[in-house]
Every structure is written in C-alpha cells, then in structure tokens.
mmCIF file of C-alpha atoms and ligand atoms in Angstrom:
data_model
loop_
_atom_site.group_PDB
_atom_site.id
_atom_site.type_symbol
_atom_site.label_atom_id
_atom_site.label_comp_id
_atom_site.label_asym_id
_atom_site.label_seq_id
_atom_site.Cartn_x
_atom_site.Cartn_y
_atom_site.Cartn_z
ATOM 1 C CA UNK A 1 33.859 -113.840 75.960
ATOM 2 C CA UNK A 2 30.339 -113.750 74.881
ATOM 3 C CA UNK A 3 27.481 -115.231 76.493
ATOM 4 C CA UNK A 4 26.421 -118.936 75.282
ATOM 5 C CA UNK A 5 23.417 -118.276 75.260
ATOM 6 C CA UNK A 6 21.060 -115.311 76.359
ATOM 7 C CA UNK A 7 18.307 -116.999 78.157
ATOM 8 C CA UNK A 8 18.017 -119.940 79.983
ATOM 9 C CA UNK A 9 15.277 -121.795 81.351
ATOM 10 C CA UNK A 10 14.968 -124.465 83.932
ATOM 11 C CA UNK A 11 12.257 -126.980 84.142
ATOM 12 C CA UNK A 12 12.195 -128.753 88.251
ATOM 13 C CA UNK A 13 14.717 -126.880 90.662
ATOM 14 C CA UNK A 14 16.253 -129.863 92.446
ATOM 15 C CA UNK A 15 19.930 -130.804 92.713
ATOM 16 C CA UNK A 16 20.839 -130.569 89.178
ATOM 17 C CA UNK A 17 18.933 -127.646 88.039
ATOM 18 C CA UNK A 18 20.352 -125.552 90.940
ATOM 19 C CA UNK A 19 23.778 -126.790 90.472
ATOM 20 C CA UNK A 20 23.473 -125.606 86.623
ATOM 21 C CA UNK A 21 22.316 -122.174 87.812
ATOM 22 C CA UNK A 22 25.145 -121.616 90.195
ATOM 23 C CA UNK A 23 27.628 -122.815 87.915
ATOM 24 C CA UNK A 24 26.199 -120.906 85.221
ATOM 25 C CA UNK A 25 26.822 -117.877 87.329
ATOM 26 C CA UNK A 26 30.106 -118.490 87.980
ATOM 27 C CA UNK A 27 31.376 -118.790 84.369
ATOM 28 C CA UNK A 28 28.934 -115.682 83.592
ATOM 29 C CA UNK A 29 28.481 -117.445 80.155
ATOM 30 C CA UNK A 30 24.606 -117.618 80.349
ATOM 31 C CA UNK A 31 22.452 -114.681 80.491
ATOM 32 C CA UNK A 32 19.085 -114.655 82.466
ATOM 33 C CA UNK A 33 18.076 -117.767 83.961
ATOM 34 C CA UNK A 34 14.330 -118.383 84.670
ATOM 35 C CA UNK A 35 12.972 -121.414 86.350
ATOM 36 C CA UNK A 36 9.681 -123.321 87.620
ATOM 37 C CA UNK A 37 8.930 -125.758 89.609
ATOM 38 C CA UNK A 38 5.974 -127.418 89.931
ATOM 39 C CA UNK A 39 5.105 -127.058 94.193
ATOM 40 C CA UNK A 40 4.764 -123.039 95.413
ATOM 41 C CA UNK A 41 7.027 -124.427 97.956
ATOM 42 C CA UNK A 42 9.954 -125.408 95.958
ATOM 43 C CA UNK A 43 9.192 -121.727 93.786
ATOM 44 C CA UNK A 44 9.034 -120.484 97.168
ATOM 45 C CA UNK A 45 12.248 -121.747 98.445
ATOM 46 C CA UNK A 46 14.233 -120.542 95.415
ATOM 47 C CA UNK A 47 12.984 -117.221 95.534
ATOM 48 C CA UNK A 48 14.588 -116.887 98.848
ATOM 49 C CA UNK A 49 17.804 -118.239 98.097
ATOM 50 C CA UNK A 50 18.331 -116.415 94.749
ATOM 51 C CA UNK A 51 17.978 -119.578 93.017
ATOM 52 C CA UNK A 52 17.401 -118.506 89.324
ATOM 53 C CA UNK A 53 17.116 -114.778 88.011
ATOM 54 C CA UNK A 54 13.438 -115.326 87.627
ATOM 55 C CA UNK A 55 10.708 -117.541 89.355
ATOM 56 C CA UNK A 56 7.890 -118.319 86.963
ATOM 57 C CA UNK A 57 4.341 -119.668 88.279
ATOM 58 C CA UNK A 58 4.344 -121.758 84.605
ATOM 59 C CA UNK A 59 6.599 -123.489 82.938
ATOM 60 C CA UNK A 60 5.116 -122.011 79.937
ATOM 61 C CA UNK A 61 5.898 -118.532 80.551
ATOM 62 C CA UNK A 62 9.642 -119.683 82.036
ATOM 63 C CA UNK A 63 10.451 -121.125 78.249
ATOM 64 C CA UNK A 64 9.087 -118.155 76.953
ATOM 65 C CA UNK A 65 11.978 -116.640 74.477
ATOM 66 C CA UNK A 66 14.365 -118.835 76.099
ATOM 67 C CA UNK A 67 17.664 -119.769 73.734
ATOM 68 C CA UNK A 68 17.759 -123.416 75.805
ATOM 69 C CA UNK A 69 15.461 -125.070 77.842
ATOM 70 C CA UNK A 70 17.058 -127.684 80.392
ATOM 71 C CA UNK A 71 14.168 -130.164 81.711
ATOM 72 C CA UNK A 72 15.434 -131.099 85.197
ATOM 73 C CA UNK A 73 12.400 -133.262 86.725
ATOM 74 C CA UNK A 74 12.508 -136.951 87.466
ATOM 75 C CA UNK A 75 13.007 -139.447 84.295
ATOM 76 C CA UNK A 76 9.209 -140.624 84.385
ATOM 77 C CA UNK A 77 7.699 -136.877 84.190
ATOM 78 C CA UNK A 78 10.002 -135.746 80.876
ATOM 79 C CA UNK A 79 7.083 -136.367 78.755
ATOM 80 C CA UNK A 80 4.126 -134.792 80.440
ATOM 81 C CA UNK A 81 6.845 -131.725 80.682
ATOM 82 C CA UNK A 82 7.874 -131.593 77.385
ATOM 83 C CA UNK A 83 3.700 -131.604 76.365
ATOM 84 C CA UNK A 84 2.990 -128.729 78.700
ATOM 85 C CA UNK A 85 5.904 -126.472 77.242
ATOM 86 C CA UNK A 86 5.885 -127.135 74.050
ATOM 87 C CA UNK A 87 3.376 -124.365 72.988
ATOM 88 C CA UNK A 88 5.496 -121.427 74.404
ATOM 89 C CA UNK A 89 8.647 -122.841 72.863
ATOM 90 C CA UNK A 90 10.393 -120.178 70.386
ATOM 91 C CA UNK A 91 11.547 -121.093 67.345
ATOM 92 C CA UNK A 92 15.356 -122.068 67.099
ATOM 93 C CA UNK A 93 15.574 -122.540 70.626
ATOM 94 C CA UNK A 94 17.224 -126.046 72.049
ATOM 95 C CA UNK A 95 15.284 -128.230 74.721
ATOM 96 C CA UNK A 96 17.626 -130.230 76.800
ATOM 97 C CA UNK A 97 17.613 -132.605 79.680
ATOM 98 C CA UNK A 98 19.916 -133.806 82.467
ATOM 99 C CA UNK A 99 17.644 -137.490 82.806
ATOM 100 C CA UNK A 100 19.935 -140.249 83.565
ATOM 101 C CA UNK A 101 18.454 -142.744 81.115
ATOM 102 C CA UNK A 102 18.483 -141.693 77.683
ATOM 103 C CA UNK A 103 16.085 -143.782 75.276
ATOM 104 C CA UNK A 104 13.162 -143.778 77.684
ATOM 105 C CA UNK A 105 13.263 -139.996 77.830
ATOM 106 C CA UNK A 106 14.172 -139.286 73.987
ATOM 107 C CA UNK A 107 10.707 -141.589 73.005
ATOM 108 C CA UNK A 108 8.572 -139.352 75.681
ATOM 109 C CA UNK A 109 10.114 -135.990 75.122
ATOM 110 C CA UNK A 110 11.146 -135.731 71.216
ATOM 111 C CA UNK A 111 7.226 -136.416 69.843
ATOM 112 C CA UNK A 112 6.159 -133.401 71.769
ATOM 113 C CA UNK A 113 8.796 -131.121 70.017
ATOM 114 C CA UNK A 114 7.451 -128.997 67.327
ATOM 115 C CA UNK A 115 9.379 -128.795 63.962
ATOM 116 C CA UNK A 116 12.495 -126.340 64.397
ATOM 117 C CA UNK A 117 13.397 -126.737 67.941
ATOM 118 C CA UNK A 118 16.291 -128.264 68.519
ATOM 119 C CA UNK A 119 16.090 -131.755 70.914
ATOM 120 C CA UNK A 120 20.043 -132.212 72.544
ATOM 121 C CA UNK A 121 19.493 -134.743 75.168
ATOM 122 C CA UNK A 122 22.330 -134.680 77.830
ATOM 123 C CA UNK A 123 23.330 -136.338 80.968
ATOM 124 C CA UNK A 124 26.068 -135.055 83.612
ATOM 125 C CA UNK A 125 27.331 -138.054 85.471
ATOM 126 C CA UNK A 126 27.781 -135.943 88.700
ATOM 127 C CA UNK A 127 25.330 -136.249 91.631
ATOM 128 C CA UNK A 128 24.589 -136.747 95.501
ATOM 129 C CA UNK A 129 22.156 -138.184 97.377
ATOM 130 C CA UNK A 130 20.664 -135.229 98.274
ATOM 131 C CA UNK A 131 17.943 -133.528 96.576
ATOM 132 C CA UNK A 132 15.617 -130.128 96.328
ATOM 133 C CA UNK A 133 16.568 -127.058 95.478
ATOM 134 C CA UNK A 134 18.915 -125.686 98.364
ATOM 135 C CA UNK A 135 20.979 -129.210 97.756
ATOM 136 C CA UNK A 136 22.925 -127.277 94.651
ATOM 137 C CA UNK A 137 26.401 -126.017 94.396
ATOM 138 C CA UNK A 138 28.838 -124.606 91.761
ATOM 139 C CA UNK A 139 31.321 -126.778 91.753
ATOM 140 C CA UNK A 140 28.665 -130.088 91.063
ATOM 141 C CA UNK A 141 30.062 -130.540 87.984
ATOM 142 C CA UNK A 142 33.991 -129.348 87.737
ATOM 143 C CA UNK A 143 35.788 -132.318 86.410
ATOM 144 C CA UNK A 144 32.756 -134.727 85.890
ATOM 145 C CA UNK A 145 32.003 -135.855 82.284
ATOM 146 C CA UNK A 146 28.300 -134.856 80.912
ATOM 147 C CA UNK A 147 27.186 -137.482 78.634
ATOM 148 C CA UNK A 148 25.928 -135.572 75.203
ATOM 149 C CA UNK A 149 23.158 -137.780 73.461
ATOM 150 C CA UNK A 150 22.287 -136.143 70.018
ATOM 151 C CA UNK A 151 19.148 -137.560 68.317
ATOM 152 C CA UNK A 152 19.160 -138.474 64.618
ATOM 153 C CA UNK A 153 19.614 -135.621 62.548
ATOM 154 C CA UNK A 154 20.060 -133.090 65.451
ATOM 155 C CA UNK A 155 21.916 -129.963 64.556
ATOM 156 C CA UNK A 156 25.084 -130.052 64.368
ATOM 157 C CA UNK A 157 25.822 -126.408 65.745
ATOM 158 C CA UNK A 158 23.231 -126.529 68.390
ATOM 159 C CA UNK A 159 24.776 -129.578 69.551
ATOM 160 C CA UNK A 160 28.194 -127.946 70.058
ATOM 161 C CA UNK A 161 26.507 -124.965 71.433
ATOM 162 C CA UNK A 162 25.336 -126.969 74.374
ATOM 163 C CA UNK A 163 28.572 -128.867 74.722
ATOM 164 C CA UNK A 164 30.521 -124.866 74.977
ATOM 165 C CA UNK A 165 27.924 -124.851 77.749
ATOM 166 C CA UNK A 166 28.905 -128.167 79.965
ATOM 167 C CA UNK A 167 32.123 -127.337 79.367
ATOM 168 C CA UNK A 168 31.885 -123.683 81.034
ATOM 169 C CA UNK A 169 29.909 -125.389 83.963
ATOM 170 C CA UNK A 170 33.289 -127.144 84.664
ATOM 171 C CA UNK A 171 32.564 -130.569 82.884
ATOM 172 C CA UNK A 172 34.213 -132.513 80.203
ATOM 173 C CA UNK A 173 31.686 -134.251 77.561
ATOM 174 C CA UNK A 174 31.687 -137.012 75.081
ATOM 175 C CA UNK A 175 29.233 -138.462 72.894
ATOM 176 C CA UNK A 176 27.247 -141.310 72.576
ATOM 177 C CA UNK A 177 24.307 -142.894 71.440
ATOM 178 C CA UNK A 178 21.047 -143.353 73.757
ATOM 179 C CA UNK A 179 21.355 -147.541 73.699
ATOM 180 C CA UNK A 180 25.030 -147.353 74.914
ATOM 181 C CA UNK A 181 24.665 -144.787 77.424
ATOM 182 C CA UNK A 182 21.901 -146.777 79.011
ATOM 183 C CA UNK A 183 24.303 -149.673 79.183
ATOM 184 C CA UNK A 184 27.085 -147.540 80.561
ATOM 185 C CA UNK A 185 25.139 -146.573 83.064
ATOM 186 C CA UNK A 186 23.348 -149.401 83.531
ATOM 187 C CA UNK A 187 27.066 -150.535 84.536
ATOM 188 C CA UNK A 188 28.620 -147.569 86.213
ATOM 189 C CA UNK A 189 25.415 -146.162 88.134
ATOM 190 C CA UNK A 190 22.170 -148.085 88.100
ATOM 191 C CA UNK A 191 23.112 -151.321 89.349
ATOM 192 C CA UNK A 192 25.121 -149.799 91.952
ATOM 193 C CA UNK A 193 22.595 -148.484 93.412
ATOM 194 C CA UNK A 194 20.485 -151.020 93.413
ATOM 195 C CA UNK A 195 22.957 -152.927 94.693
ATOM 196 C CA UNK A 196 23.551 -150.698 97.754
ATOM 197 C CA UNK A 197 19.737 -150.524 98.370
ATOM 198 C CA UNK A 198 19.563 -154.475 98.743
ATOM 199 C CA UNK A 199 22.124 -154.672 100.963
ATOM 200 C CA UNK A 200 21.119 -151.505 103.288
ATOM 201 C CA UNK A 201 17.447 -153.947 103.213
ATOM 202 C CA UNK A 202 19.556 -156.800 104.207
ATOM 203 C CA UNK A 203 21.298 -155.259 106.807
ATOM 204 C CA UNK A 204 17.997 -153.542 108.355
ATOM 205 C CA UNK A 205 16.396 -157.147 108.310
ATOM 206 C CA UNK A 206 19.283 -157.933 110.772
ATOM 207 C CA UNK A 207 19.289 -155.008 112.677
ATOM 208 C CA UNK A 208 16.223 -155.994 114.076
ATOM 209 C CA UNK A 209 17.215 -159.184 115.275
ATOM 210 C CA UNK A 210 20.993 -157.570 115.958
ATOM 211 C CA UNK A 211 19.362 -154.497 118.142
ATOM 212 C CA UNK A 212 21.240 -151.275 117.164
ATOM 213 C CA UNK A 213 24.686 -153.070 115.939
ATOM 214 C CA UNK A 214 24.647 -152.831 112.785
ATOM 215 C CA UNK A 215 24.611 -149.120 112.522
ATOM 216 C CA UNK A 216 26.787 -148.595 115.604
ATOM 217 C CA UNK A 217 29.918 -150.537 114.326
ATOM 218 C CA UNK A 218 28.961 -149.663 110.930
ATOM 219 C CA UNK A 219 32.452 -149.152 108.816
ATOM 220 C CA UNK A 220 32.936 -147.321 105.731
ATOM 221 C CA UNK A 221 32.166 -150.101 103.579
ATOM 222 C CA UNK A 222 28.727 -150.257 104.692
ATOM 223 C CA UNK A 223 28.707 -146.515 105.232
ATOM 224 C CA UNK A 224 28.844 -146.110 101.628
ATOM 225 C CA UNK A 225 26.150 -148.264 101.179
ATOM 226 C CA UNK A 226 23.731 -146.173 102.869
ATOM 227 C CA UNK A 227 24.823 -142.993 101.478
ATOM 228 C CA UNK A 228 23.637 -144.233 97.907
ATOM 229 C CA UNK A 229 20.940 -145.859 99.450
ATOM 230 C CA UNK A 230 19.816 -142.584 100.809
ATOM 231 C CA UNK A 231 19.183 -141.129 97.200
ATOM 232 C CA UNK A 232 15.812 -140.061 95.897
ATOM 233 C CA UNK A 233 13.487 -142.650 96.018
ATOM 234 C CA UNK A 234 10.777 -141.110 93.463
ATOM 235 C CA UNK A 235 14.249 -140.766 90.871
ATOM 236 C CA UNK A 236 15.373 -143.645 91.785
ATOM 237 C CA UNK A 237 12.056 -145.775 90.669
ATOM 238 C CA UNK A 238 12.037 -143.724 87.506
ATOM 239 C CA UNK A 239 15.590 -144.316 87.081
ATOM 240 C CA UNK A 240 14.691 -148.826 87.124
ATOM 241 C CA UNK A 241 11.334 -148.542 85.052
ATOM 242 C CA UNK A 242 12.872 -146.918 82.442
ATOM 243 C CA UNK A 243 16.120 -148.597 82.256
ATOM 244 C CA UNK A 244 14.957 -152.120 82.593
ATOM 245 C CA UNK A 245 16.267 -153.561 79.514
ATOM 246 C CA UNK A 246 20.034 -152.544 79.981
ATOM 247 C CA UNK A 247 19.864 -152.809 84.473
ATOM 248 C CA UNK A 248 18.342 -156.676 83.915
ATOM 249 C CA UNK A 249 21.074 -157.432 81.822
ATOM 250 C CA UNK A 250 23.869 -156.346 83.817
ATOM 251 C CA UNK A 251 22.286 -157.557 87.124
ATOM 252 C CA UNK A 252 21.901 -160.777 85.573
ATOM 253 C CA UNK A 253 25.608 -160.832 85.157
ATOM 254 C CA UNK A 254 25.980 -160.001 88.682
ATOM 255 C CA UNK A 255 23.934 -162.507 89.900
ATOM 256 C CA UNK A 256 26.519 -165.266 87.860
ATOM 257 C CA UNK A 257 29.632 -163.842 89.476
ATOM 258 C CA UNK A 258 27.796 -163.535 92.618
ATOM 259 C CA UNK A 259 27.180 -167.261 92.836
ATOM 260 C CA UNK A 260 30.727 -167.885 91.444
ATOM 261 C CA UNK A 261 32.598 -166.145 93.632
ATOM 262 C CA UNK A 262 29.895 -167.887 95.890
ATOM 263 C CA UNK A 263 30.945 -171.230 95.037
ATOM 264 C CA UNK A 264 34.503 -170.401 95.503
ATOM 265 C CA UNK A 265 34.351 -169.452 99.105
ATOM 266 C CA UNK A 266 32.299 -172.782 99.777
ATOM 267 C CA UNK A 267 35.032 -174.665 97.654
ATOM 268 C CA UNK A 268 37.576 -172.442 99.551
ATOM 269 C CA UNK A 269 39.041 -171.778 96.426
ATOM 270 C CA UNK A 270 41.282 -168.752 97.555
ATOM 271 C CA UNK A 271 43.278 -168.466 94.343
ATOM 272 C CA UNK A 272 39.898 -167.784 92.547
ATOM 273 C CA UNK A 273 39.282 -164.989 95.344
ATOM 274 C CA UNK A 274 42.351 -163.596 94.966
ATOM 275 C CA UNK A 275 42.784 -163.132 91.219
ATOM 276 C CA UNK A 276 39.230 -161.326 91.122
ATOM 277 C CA UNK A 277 40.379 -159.067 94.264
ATOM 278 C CA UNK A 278 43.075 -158.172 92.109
ATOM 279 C CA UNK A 279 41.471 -157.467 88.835
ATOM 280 C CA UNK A 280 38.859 -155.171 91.041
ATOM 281 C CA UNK A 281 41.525 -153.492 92.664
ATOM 282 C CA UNK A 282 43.175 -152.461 89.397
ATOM 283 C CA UNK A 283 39.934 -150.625 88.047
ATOM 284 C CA UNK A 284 39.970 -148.320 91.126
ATOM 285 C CA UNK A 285 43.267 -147.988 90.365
ATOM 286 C CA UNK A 286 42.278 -147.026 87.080
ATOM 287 C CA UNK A 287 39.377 -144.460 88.110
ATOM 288 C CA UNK A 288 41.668 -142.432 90.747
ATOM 289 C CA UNK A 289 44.580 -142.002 87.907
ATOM 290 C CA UNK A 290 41.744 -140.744 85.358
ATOM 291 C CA UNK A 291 40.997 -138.157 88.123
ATOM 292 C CA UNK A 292 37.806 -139.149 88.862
ATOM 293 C CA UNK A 293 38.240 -140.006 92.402
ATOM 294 C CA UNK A 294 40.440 -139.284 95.071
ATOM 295 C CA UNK A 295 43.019 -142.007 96.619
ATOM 296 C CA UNK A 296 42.711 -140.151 100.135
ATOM 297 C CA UNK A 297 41.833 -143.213 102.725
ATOM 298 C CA UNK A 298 38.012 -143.474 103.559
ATOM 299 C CA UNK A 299 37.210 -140.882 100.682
ATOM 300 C CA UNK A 300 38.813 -138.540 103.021
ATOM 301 C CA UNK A 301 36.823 -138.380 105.702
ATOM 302 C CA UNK A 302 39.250 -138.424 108.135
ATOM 303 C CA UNK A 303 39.090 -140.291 111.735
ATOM 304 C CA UNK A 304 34.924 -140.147 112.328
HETATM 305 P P1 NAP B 401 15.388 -133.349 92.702
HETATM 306 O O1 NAP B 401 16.428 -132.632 93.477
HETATM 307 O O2 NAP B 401 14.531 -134.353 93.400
HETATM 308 O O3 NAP B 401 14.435 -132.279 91.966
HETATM 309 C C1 NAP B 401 13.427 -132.692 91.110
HETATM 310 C C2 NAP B 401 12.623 -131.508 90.595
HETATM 311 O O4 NAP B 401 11.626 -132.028 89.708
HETATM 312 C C3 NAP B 401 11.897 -130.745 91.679
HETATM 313 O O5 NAP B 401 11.894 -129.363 91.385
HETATM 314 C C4 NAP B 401 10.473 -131.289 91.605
HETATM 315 O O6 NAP B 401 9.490 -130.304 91.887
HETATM 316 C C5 NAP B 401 10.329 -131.628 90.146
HETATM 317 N N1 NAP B 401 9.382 -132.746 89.937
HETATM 318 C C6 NAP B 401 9.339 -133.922 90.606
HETATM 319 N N2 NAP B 401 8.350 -134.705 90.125
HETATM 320 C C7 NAP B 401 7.742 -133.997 89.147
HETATM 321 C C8 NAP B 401 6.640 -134.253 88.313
HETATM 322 N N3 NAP B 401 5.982 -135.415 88.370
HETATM 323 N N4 NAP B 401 6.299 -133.286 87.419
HETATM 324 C C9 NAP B 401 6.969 -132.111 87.354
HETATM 325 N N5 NAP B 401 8.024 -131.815 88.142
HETATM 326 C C10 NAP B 401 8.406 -132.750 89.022
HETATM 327 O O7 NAP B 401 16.016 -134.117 91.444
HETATM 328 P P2 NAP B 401 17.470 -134.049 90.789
HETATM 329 O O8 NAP B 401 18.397 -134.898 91.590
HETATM 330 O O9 NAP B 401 17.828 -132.652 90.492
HETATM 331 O O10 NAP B 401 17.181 -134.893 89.451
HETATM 332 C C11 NAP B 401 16.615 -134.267 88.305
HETATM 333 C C12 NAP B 401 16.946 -135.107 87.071
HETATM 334 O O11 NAP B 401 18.378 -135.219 86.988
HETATM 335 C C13 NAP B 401 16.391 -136.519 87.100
HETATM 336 O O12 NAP B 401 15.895 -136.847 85.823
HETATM 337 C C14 NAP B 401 17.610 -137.383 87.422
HETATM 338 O O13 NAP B 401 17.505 -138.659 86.787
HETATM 339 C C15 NAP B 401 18.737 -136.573 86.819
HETATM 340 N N6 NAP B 401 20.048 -136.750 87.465
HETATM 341 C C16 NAP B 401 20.147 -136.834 88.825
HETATM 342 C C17 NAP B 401 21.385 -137.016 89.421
HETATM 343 C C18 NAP B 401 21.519 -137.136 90.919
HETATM 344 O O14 NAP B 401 22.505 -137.688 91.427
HETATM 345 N N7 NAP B 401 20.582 -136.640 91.694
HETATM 346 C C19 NAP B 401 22.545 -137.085 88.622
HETATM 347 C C20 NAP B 401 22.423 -136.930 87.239
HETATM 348 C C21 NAP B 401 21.166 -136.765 86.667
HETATM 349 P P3 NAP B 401 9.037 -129.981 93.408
HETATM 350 O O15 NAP B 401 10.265 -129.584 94.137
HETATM 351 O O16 NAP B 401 8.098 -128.867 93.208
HETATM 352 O O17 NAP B 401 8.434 -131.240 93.937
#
C-alpha cells in the first residue's frame, strides 16, 4: 500500500504527538516524520529516544515541504503556533490538530492559514494522564474514535486523506461539527474531569484533618478520581477557558441532579436512588458492549 502521505510534521512532542509517531511507524503509511518542540529539553529528549525521524530547532523549518502538519501543543497556544508556521507552509499541504476543543482552536488557528492550505481540525478521544514526550505508545489510539471536524468549505479529498490516516493509526472516526463536539465533550470528558479534580480537593481538605486516611484506605472509586485528577494541569486550564460555553452548561445540569439526588437521600427517597442507579448502570453497560471499555473488575487491575 502506498504511503498517506510523504512527510509529516509535528508541532509539541507530548503524549499525543509521540503516540502519532509510533503509530505512524507501525502502519508504515507515513513517510518522514519531523518534529519540534518548543524547550531544547523536550528536542533533546526525543532525539534520544528516536522520537520522530527528524528534530528541528524551528517549527518553521519542521513544516517545511511537509504533506500534513499535526499541531500537538496545548489548546490555548494553537494560535500563536499556527502564526509562527504559517510562512514555511507549502502549498497544498493540510494543517491539522489533535486540540480537544474544537471552536476555540478553529477561530485562533484558521485566520493564520494562507489561501490553499488545507485546515482539517481533528480530535482523537484517546488519552492518559501522563504527559511529555517519552509518555507515547503505539497502540494510544487502536480502537478509540478520532473526532474529524472539517471547517466550511474544507476539501473534500484532503479531508478523507486525513481520515485514511486515523484510521491506519488504529482509530475509527466520525464527523461532526465544532459546536457539537464541544458539547460532546463537554459531556463525555470535560466535566469529568473537573468533576474528579473537585472531589480529589475535597478529599485533600479532609485529609488534613483525617491524617493520612484518606489515601491509605483509598478504594478504586476514589482511585480513579485521582488518576484524572493527575492530568496536565497547563491542558487542563486551556481545556476550561476555551470550552466555557458548552462545560457551564452541562455542569449546570449537574449541579440540578446533584441537589436532586441530594434531596432524595435527605427525603430518604430510595426508590428515586434506585431508578437513577439503574439508568447509570445501563450506560456502562452500554460503553463496555460498544467496546470501548473493558468489563474486567477494577479496570483490571487485579488484587493491589
Ligand atoms: P503534552 O504531553 O503536555 O505535550 C505538549 C507539547 O506542547 C509539549 O511538546 C510542549 O513543549 C508543547 N507546548 C506546551 N505549551 C506550549 C506553548 N505555549 N507553545 C508551544 N508549545 C507548547 O500534551 P498532550 O497531552 O500531548 O496534549 C497535546 C494536545 O492534545 C492538547 O491540545 C490536548 O488538548 C490534546 N489532547 C490531549 C489528550 C490527553 O489525554 N492528554 C487527549 C486528546 C487530545 P515542551 O515539552 O517543550 O514544553
């Protein structure tokens, strides 16, 4: 099979970015890969570890005659990015991103675009809550859908190009528009995690009065809880200021069901309990038969 594209270039070497690479070598369907980062540390780093065919010290001269050009840095740096490289871009080529809010990055990126470059905005809902560039691994995104955002009139076969691309990495795609995805994720992701960093607050609050108990019994429920609370904070923050419309909507809903559900403990209204155990229940249900999860007790972890 023939190569997707020739040349490849990475903007910000973090999780993502290094994922891509290593998947990209495994499917062999992506010819050189160059890459930048912005500290001599991180360039540093991925030198040593083979992490891209080619280190630049610019992200100009990385997206020099590159076919696609993936911008992998936090949500609220897109923009200065996509001024610094859009000089060196070559005509034809498609600029990409892997931000995980859509609209906020499509109003700083696509101005800076000059005519004839191709703008195919893209999200892979696949991460951990580890970060930098030795944090990568092939298999990131086998199974995992990558959310394909195409702009008003992008191209049509530039678009699928890219999709041939996430699908070789190992993911499945669909596509949607930038307002929906940010509600999606708004749903799925970013109120999660906000979620999980409250209550890992809460909880350290009480450790302090509780001594060391709360991490020393802590169970997997709050276990999980600190492992997304352990994600990037500087993507993280992005993440919030630029998805405040769509996260302050869906919070707000969770503060009404919080208080409901609330109300129905004080009431000790255990039928109400019940019937919303049991419609929560269901949607895991749901997620492990889609394959996006496994049923394995405690994620699998074992006796720990
Ligand atoms: P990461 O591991 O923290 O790596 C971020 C990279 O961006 C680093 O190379 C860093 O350079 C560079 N960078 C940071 N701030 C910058 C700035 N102000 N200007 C230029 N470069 C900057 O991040 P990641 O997890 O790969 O996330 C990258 C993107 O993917 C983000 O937009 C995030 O929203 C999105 N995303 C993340 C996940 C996830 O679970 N982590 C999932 C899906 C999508 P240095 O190393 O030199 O500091």
């Amino acid at each position: 099979m023939s190569q997707i594209y020739d040349r490849v270039a990475l903007i910000g070497l973090g999780l993502i970015a290094s994922s891509m690479f290593w998947a990209m070598k495994r499917s062999g369907l992506a010819g050189e890969v160059t890459g930048y980062a912005r500290s001599a540390e991180t360039r540093a780093t991925a030198r040593e570890i083979g992490l891209c065919d080619r280190v630049c010290e610019s992200a100009a001269e990385a997206v020099e005659g590159a076919d696609l050009v993936v911008l992998c840095v936090p949500v609220g740096a897109m923009g200065a990015v996509a001024k610094e490289i859009a000089p060196a871009l070559k005509p034809g080529a498609t600029v990409s991103d892997v931000g995980s809010v859509k609209k906020a990055v499509i109003s700083a990126v696509a101005p800076h675009l000059p005519q004839g470059v191709h703008f195919v905005p893209a999200h892979p809902m696949a991460g951990t809550e580890h970060s930098g560039p030795t944090s990568g691994f092939a298999e990131l995104f086998d199974n995992k859908y990558c959310l394909i955002v195409p702009v008003p009139g992008s191209d049509r076969d530039a678009v699928d190009r890219l999709e041939s691309l996430w699908h070789a990495l190992g993911s499945k795609t669909d596509e949607m528009d930038a307002d929906h995805h940010d509600l999606v994720c708004a749903v799925t992701s970013h109120a999660p995690h906000l979620i999980a960093y409250t209550m890992v607050g809460v909880a350290d609050d009480i450790r302090r009065v509780t001594d060391s108990e709360v991490i020393k019994y802590s169970a997997a429920g709050f276990r999980d809880f600190t492992r997304i609370a352990a994600s990037d904070p500087t993507m993280w923050r992005d993440v919030f200021l630029s998805n405040k419309d769509a996260t302050l909507e869906i919070l707000g809903r969770f503060t009404e069901e919080l208080f409901a559900l609330q109300k129905a403990i004080r009431d000790g209204d255990g039928d109400h309990l019940h019937h919303y155990f049991t419609r929560t229940r269901a949607i895991r249900k749901g997620i492990i038969d889609a394959g996006q999860d496994t049923d394995a007790p405690d994620f699998g972890r074992g006796k720990v």
